[in-house]
Short mmCIF file of C-alpha atoms in Angstrom, two decimals:
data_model
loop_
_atom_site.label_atom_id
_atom_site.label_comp_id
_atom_site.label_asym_id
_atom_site.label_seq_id
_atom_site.Cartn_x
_atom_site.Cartn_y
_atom_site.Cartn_z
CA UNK A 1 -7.30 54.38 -109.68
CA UNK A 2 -9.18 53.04 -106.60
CA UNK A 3 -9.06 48.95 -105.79
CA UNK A 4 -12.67 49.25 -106.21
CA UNK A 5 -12.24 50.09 -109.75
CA UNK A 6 -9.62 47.81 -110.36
CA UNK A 7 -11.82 45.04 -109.50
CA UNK A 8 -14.80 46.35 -111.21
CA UNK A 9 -12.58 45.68 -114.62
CA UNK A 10 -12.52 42.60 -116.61
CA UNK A 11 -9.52 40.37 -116.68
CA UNK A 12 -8.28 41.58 -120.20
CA UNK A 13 -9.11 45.17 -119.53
CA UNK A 14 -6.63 44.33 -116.33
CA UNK A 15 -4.01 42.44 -118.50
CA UNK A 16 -4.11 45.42 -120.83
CA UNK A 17 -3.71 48.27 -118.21
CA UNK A 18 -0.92 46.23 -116.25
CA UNK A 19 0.57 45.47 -119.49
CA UNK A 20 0.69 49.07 -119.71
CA UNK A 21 2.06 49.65 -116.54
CA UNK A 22 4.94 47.05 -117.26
CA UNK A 23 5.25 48.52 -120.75
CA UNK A 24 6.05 51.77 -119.09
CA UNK A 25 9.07 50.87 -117.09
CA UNK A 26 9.77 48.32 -119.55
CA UNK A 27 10.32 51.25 -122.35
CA UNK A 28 11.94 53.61 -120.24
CA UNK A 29 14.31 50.85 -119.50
CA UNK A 30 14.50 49.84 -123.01
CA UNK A 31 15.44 53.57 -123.63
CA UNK A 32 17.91 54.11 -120.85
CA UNK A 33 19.73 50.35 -122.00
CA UNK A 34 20.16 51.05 -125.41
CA UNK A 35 21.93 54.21 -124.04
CA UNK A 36 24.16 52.52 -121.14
CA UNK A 37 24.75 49.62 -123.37
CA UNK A 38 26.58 52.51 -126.36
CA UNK A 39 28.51 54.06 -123.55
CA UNK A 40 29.42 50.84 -123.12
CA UNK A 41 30.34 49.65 -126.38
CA UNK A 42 31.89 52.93 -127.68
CA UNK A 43 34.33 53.76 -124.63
CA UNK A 44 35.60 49.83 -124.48
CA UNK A 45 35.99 49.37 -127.90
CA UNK A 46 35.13 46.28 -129.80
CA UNK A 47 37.53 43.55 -128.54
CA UNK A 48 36.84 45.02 -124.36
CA UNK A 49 33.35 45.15 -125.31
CA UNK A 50 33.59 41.28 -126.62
CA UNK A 51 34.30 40.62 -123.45
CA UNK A 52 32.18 42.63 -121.18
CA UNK A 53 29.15 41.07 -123.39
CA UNK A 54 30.20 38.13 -122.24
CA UNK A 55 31.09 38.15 -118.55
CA UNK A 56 27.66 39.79 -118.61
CA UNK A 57 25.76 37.01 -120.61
CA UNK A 58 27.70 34.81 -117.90
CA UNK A 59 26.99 36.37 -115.22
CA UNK A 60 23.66 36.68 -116.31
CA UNK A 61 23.11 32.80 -117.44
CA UNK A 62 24.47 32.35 -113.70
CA UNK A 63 21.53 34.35 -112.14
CA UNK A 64 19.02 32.75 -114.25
CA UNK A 65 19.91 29.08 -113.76
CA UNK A 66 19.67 29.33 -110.06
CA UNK A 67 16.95 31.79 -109.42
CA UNK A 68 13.22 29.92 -108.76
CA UNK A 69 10.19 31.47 -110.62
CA UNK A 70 8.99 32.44 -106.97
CA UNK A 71 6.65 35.29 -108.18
CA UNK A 72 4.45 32.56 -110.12
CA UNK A 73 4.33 30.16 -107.23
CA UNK A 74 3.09 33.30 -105.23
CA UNK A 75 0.57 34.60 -107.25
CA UNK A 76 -0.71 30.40 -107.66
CA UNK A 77 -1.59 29.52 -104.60
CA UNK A 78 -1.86 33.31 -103.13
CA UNK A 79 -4.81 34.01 -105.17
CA UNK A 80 -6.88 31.34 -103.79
CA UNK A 81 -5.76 32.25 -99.96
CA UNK A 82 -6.38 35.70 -100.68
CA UNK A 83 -9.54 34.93 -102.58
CA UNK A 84 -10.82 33.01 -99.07
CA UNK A 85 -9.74 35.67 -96.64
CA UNK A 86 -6.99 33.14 -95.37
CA UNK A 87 -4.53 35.73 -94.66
CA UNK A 88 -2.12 33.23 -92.20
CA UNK A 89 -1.76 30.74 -95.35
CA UNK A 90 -0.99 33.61 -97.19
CA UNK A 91 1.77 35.09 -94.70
CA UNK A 92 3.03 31.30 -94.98
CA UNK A 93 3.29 30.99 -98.48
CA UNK A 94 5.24 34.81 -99.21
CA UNK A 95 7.43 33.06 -96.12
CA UNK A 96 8.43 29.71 -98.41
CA UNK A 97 8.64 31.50 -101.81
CA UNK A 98 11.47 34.13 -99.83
CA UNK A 99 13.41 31.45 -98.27
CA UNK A 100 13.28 29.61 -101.61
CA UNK A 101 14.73 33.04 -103.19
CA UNK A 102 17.63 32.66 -100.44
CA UNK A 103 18.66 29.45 -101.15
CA UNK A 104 18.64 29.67 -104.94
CA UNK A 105 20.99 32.89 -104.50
CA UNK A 106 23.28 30.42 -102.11
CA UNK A 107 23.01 27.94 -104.90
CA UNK A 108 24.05 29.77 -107.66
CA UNK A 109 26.79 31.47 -106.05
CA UNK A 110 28.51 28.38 -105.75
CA UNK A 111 27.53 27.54 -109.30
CA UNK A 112 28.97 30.93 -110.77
CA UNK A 113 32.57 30.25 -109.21
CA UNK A 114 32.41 26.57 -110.28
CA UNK A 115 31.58 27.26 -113.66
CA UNK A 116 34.29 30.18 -114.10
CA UNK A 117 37.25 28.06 -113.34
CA UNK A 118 35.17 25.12 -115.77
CA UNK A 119 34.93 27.15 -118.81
CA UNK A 120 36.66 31.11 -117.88
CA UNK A 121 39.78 29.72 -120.22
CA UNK A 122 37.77 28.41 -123.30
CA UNK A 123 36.49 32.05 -123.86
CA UNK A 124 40.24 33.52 -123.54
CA UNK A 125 39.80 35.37 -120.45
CA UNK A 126 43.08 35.93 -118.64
CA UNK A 127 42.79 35.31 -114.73
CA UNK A 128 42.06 38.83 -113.67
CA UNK A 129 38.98 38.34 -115.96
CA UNK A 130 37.77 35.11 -114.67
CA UNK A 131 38.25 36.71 -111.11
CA UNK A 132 35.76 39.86 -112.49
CA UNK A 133 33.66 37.16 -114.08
CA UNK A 134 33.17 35.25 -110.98
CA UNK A 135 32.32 38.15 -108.64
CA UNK A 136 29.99 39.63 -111.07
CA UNK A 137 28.18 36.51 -110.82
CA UNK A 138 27.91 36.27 -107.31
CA UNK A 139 26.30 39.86 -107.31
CA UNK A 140 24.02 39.37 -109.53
CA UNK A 141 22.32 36.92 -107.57
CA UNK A 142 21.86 39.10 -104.62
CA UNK A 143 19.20 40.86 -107.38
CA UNK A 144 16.30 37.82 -106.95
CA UNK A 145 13.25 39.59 -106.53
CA UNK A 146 10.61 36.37 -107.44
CA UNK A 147 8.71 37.18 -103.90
CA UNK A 148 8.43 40.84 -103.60
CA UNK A 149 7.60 40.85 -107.81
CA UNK A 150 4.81 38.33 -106.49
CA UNK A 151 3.29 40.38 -103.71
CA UNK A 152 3.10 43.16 -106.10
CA UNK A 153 1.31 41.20 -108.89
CA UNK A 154 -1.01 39.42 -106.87
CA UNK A 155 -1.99 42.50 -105.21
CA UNK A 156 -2.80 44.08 -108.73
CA UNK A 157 0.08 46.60 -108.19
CA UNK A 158 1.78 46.61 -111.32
CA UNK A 159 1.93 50.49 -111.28
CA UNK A 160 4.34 50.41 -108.28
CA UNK A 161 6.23 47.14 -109.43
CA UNK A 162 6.80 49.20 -112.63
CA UNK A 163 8.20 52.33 -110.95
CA UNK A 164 10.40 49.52 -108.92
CA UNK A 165 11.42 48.26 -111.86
CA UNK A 166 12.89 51.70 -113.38
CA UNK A 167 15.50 52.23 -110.81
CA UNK A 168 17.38 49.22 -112.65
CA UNK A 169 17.77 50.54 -115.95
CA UNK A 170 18.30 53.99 -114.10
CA UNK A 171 20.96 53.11 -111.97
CA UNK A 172 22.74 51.43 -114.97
CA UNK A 173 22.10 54.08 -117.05
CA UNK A 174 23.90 56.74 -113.90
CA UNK A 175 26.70 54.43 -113.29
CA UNK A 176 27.37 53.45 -117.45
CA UNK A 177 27.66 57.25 -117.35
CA UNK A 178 30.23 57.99 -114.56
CA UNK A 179 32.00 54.87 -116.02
CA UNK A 180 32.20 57.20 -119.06
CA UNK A 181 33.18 60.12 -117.70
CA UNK A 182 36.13 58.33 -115.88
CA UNK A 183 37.23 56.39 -119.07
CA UNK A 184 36.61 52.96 -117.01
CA UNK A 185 37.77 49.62 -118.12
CA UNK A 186 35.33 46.80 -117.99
CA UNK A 187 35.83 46.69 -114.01
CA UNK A 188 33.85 49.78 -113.96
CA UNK A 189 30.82 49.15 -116.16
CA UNK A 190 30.31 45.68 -114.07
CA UNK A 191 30.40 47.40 -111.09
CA UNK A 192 27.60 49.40 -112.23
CA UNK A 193 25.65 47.18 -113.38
CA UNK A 194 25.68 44.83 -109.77
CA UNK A 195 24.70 47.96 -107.43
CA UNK A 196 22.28 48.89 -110.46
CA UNK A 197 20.70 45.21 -109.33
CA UNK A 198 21.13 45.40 -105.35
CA UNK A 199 19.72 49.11 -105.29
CA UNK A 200 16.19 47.93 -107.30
CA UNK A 201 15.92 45.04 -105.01
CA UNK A 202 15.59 46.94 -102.10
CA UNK A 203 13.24 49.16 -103.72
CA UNK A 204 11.37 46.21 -104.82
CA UNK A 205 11.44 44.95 -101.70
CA UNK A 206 10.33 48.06 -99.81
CA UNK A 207 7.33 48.42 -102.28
CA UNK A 208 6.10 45.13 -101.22
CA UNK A 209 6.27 45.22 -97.66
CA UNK A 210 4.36 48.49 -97.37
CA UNK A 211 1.73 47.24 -100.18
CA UNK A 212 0.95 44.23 -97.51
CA UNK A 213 1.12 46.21 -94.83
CA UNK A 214 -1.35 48.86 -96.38
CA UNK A 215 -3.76 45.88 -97.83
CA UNK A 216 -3.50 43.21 -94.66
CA UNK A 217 -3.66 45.93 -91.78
CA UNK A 218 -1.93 43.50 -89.91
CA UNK A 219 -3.78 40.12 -90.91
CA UNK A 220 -0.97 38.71 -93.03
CA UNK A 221 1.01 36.55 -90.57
CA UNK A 222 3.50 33.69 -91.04
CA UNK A 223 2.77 32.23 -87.80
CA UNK A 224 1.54 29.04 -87.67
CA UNK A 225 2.80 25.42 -89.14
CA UNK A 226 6.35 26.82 -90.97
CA UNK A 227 7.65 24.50 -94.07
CA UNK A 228 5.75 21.44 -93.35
CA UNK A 229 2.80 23.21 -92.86
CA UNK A 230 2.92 25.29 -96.55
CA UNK A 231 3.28 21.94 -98.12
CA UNK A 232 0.17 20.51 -96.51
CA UNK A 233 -1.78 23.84 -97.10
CA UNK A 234 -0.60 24.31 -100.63
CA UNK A 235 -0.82 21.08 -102.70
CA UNK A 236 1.70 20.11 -104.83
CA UNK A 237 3.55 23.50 -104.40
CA UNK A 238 7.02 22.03 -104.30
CA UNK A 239 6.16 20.28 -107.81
CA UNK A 240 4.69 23.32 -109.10
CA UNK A 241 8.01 25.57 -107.99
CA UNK A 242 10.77 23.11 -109.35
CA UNK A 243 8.63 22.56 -112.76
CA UNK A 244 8.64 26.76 -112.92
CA UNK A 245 12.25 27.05 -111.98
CA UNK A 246 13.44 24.15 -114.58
CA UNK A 247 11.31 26.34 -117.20
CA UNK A 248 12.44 29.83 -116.66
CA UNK A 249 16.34 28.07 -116.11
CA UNK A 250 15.49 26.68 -119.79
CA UNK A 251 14.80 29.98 -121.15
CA UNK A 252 18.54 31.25 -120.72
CA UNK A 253 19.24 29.09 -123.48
CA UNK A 254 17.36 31.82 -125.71
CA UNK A 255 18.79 34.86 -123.83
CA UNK A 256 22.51 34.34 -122.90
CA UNK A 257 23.57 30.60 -124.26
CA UNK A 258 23.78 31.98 -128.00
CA UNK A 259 26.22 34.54 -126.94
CA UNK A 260 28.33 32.55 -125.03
CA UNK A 261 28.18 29.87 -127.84
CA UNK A 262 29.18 32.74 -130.68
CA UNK A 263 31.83 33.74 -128.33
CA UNK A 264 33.45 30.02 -127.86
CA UNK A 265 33.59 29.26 -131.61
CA UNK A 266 34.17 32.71 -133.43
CA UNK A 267 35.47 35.31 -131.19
CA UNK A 268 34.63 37.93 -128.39
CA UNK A 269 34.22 40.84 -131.09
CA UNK A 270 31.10 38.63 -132.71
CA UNK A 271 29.70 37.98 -129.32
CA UNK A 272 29.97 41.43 -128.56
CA UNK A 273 28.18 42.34 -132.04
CA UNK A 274 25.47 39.47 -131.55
CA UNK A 275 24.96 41.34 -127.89
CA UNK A 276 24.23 44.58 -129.25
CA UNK A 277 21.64 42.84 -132.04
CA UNK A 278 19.93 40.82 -129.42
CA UNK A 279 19.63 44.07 -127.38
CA UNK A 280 17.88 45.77 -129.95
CA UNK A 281 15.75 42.41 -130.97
CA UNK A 282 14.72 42.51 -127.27
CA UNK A 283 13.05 45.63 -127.43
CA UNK A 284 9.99 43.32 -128.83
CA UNK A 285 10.24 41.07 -125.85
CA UNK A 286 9.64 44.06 -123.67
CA UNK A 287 6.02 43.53 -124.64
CA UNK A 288 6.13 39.97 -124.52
CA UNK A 289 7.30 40.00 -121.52
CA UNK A 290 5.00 42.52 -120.09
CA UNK A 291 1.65 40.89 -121.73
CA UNK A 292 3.12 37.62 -119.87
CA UNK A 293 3.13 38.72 -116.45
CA UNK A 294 0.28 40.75 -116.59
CA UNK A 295 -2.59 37.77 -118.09
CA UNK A 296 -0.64 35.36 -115.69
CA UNK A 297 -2.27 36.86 -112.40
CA UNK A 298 -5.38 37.35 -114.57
CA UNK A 299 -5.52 33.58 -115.92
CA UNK A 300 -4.82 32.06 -112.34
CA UNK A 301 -7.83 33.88 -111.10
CA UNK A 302 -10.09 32.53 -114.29
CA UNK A 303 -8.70 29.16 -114.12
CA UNK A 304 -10.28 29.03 -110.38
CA UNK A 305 -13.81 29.08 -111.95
CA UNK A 306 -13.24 27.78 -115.66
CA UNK A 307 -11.66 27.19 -118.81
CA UNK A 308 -13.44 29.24 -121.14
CA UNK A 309 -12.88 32.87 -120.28
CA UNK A 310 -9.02 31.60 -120.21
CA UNK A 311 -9.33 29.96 -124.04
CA UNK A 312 -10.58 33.69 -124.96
CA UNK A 313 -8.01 35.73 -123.11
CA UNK A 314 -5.39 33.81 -124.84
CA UNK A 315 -7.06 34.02 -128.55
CA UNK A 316 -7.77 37.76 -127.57
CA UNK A 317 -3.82 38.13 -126.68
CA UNK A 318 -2.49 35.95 -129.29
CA UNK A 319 -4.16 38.03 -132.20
CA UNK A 320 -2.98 41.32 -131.14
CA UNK A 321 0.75 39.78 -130.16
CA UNK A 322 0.91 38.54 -133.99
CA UNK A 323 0.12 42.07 -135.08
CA UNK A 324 2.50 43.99 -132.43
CA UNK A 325 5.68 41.35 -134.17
CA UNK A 326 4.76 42.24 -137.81
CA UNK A 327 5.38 45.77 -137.24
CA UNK A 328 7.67 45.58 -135.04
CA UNK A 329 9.92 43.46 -138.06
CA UNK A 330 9.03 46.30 -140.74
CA UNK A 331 10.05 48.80 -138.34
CA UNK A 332 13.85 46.55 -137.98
CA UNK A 333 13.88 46.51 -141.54
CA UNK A 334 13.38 49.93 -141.88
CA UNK A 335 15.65 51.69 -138.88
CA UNK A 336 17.74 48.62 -137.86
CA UNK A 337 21.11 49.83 -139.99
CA UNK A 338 20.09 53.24 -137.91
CA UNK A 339 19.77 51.81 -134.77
CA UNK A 340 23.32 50.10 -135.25
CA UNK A 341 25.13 52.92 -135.82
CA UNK A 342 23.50 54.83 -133.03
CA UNK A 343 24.40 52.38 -130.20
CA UNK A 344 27.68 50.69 -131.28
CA UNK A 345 28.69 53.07 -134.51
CA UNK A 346 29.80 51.84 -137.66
CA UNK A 347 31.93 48.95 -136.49
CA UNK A 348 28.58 47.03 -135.65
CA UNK A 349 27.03 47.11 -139.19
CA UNK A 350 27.58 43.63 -139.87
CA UNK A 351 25.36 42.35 -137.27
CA UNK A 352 22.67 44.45 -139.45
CA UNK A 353 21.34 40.76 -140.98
CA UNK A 354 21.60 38.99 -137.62
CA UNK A 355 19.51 41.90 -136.42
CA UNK A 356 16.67 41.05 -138.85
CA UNK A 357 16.16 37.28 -138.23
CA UNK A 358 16.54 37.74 -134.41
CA UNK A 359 13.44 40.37 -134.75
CA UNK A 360 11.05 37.83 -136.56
CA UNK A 361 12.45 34.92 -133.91
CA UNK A 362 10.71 37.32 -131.27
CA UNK A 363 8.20 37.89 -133.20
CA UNK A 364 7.08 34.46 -134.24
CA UNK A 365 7.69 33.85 -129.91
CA UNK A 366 5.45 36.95 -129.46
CA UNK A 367 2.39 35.25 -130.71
CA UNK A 368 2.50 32.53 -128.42
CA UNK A 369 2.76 35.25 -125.11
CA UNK A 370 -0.29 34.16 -123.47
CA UNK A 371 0.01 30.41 -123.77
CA UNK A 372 2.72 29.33 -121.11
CA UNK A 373 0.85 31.41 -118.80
CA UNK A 374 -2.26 29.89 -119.25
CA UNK A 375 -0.90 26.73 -118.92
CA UNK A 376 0.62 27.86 -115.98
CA UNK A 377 -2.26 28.87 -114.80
CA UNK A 378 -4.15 25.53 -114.72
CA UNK A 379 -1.25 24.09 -112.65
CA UNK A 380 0.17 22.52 -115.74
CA UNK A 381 3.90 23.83 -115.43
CA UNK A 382 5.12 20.25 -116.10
CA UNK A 383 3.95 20.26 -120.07
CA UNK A 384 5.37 23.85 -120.26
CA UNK A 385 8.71 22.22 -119.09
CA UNK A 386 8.66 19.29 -121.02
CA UNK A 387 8.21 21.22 -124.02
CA UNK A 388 11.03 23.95 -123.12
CA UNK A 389 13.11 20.99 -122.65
CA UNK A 390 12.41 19.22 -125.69
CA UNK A 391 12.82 22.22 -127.49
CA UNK A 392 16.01 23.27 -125.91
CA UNK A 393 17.41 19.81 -126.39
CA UNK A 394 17.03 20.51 -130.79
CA UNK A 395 17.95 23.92 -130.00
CA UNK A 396 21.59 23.50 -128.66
CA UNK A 397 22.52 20.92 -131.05
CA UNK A 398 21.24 23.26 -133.74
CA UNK A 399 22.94 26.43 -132.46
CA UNK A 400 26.04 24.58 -132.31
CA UNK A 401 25.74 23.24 -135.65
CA UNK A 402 24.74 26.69 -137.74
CA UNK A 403 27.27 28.65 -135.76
CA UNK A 404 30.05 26.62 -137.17
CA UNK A 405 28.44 26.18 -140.53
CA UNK A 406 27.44 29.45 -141.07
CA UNK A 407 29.17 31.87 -138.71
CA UNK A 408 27.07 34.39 -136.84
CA UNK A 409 23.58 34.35 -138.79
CA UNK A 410 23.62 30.88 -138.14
CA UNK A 411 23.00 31.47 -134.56
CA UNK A 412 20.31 33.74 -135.63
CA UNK A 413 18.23 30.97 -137.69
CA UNK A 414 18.72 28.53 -135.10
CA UNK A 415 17.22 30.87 -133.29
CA UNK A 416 14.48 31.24 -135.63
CA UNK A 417 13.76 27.39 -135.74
CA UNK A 418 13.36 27.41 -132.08
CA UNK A 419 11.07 30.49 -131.22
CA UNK A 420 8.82 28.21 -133.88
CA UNK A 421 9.12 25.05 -132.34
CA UNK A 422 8.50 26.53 -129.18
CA UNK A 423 5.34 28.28 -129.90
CA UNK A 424 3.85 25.30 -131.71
CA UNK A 425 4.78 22.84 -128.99
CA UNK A 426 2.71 24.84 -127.08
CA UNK A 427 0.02 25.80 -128.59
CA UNK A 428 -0.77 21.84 -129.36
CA UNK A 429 -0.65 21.17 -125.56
CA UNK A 430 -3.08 24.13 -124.86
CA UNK A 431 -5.71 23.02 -127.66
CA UNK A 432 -5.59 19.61 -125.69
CA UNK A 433 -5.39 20.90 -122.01
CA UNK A 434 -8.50 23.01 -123.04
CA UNK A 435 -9.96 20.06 -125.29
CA UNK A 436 -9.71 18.08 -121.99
CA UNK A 437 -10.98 20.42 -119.26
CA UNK A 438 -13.87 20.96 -121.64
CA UNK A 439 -14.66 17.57 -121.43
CA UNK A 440 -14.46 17.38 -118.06
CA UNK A 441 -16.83 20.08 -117.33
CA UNK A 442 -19.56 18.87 -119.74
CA UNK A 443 -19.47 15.48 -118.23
CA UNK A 444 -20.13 17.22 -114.66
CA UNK A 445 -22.86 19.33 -116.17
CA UNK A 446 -24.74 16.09 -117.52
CA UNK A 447 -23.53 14.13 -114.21
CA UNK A 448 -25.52 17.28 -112.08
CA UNK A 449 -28.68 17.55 -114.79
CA UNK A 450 -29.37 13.72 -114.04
CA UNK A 451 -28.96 14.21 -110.32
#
């Protein structure tokens, strides 16, 4: 498809097509992880396996805690440069969001080898496991991608940022499989899965590059006023990239704090089990998470002119997210005990209840896909945060309650309780952003009728 197509579309015929695009290398990597993840689980056995789950929720909690949203800051104050023809600004901005990728990898690395030696003995791990657990970290932080991901999306490339984006599961998938082969201990599969993470982000990165050169023809520049110079250019983009950061380091709690939790009070084999459920739960985030990052570039651009077209994109995307989490619960109902048995075998049938609630958590946090990045989109990042952190807050003290009361499904309600809370949270500060910018806009529409 031609750029003069693309931008003959409407914004949620866009949203829909990159969704698509995402969805793409989003379900090919669903496939291929699924796969690498039952290599995984069946060579190891369940007790190994506990513990590769978590050195790789760790790992992975690591990576997300330090990494900026970089990509959103991009694509917020790169539309409106690119929008104006201000290709210098532009150069300036990818130039800030990289060097803030850099020094949340140096950040984190620290982090991950603090951390091991803080809480490496209160999941059992001997030393030659905290030692794998603290390397692993370190590498996977050399996989931040926030700026080239940005370049890609604000230049309406999801096609290539999707084909990027397969050489992940792909090189996981090639490496879980020599791992195999071999009959490697958990050393192997991690080493796997941190080239897996170095070899997309050069791809990534490579993509990028020749997608500016190809657009800019040599106009994108980051000569000019460095640091200093972004800030004054780009108002309030050092707010607007902690308040993204603090919200994306929020969502770990959802992804890898439940595992590690499970894994502190029961044991490595539940963590394990609650690993392989929340990998098959996650096969509905794979659309959330591609109808998220495709309205996001799509929203920034509306929110430039007004509020309306926005309030319909996100009623347009809420409705059909609602129906995509219904079936995708029948469909766990029907084939979950299935699934189970394909991926980790028989051993992993008792996560078959935890399995269910996780899917209708994600589904309940499906419906509310379009609203952070709306409200993202009219440079309200701060009410996104204060609700993750509200939410997260209840959410901790919850988790840690209902594990030990319940055991394992107890970790799956609280998770329940919090995908609700979240969306509603919300959803109430988008009906009064929207309540508010309406306002405004009426009372500029009578203040230019008098004039």
């Amino acid at each position: 498809m031609t750029i003069k197509a693309r931008q003959g579309e409407g914004p949620v015929k866009r949203a829909i097509r990159n969704a698509g695009w995402l969805l793409a290398g989003k379900g090919v990597g669903g496939i291929f992880s699924l796969v690498y993840l039952a290599l995984a689980a069946r060579s190891l056995g369940a007790e190994p396996f506990g513990v590769f789950a978590l050195i790789l929720s760790y790992g992975q909690a690591v990576s997300n805690l330090a990494q900026f949203q970089s990509w959103q800051t991009l694509v917020r104050y790169g539309a409106v440069h690119v929008a104006a023809g201000q290709h210098d600004k532009l150069g300036r901005v990818i130039c800030f969001t990289a060097l803030l990728d850099l020094g949340a990898a140096s950040t984190g690395a620290v982090l991950g080898v603090a951390g091991v030696y803080l809480i490496g003995a209160q999941f059992g791990w001997s030393d030659s496991e905290q030692t794998l657990a603290m390397l692993f970290s370190i590498s996977l932080l050399f996989g931040l991608r926030g700026t080239p991901t940005g370049i890609l999306r604000l230049f309406d490339r999801f096609d290539l940022a999707a084909y990027a984006e397969t050489v992940l599961p792909a090189m996981r998938l090639a490496g879980a499989l020599v791992a195999w082969m071999t009959g490697a201990s958990i050393l192997g599969y991690l080493v796997a899965w941190s080239l897996a993470e170095l070899v997309t982000t050069a791809a990534i990165w490579w993509a990028s590059l020749r997608e500016v050169s190809r657009r800019s023809t040599g106009r994108v520049s980051a000569k000019g006023p460095r640091l200093r110079g972004v800030v004054q250019e780009n108002p309030d983009i050092w707010k607007f990239a902690w308040a993204t950061n603090f919200t994306t380091s929020l969502s770990l709690v959802w992804k890898q704090f439940p595992v590690l939790a499970v894994g502190w009070a029961l044991d490595s084999v539940a963590a394990g089990g609650l690993k392989i459920a929340t990998q098959l739960a996650g096969a509905l985030h794979k659309p959330t998470l591609a109808l998220a990052r495709s309205v996001y570039p799509e929203l920034a651009k509306l929110a430039v002119t007004g509020h309306e077209e926005v309030r319909q994109v996100v009623a347009r995307a809420t409705v059909a997210a609602g129906l995509a989490g219904l079936l995708a619960v029948g469909i766990i109902v029907a084939f979950g005990q299935f699934a189970l048995q394909l991926v980790g075998g028989d051993a992993y049938l008792f996560v078959y209840s935890v399995l269910i609630v996780l899917t209708i958590a994600a589904a309940f946090e499906l419906c509310g896909v379009a609203i952070e990045p709306a409200l993202v989109a009219f440079g309200r990042p701060g009410r996104v945060l204060m609700v993750r952190m509200i939410v997260a807050a209840i959410y901790v003290a919850l988790l840690i309650w209902m594990v030990q009361a319940l055991g394992l499904i107890g970790a799956a309600w609280a998770t329940v309780c919090s995908s609700v809370m979240l969306v509603a949270g919300l959803y109430a500060v988008f009906r009064r952003e929207v309540g508010v910018s309406s306002n405004r806009t009426a009372m500029t529409d009578r203040t230019d009728s008098v004039s």
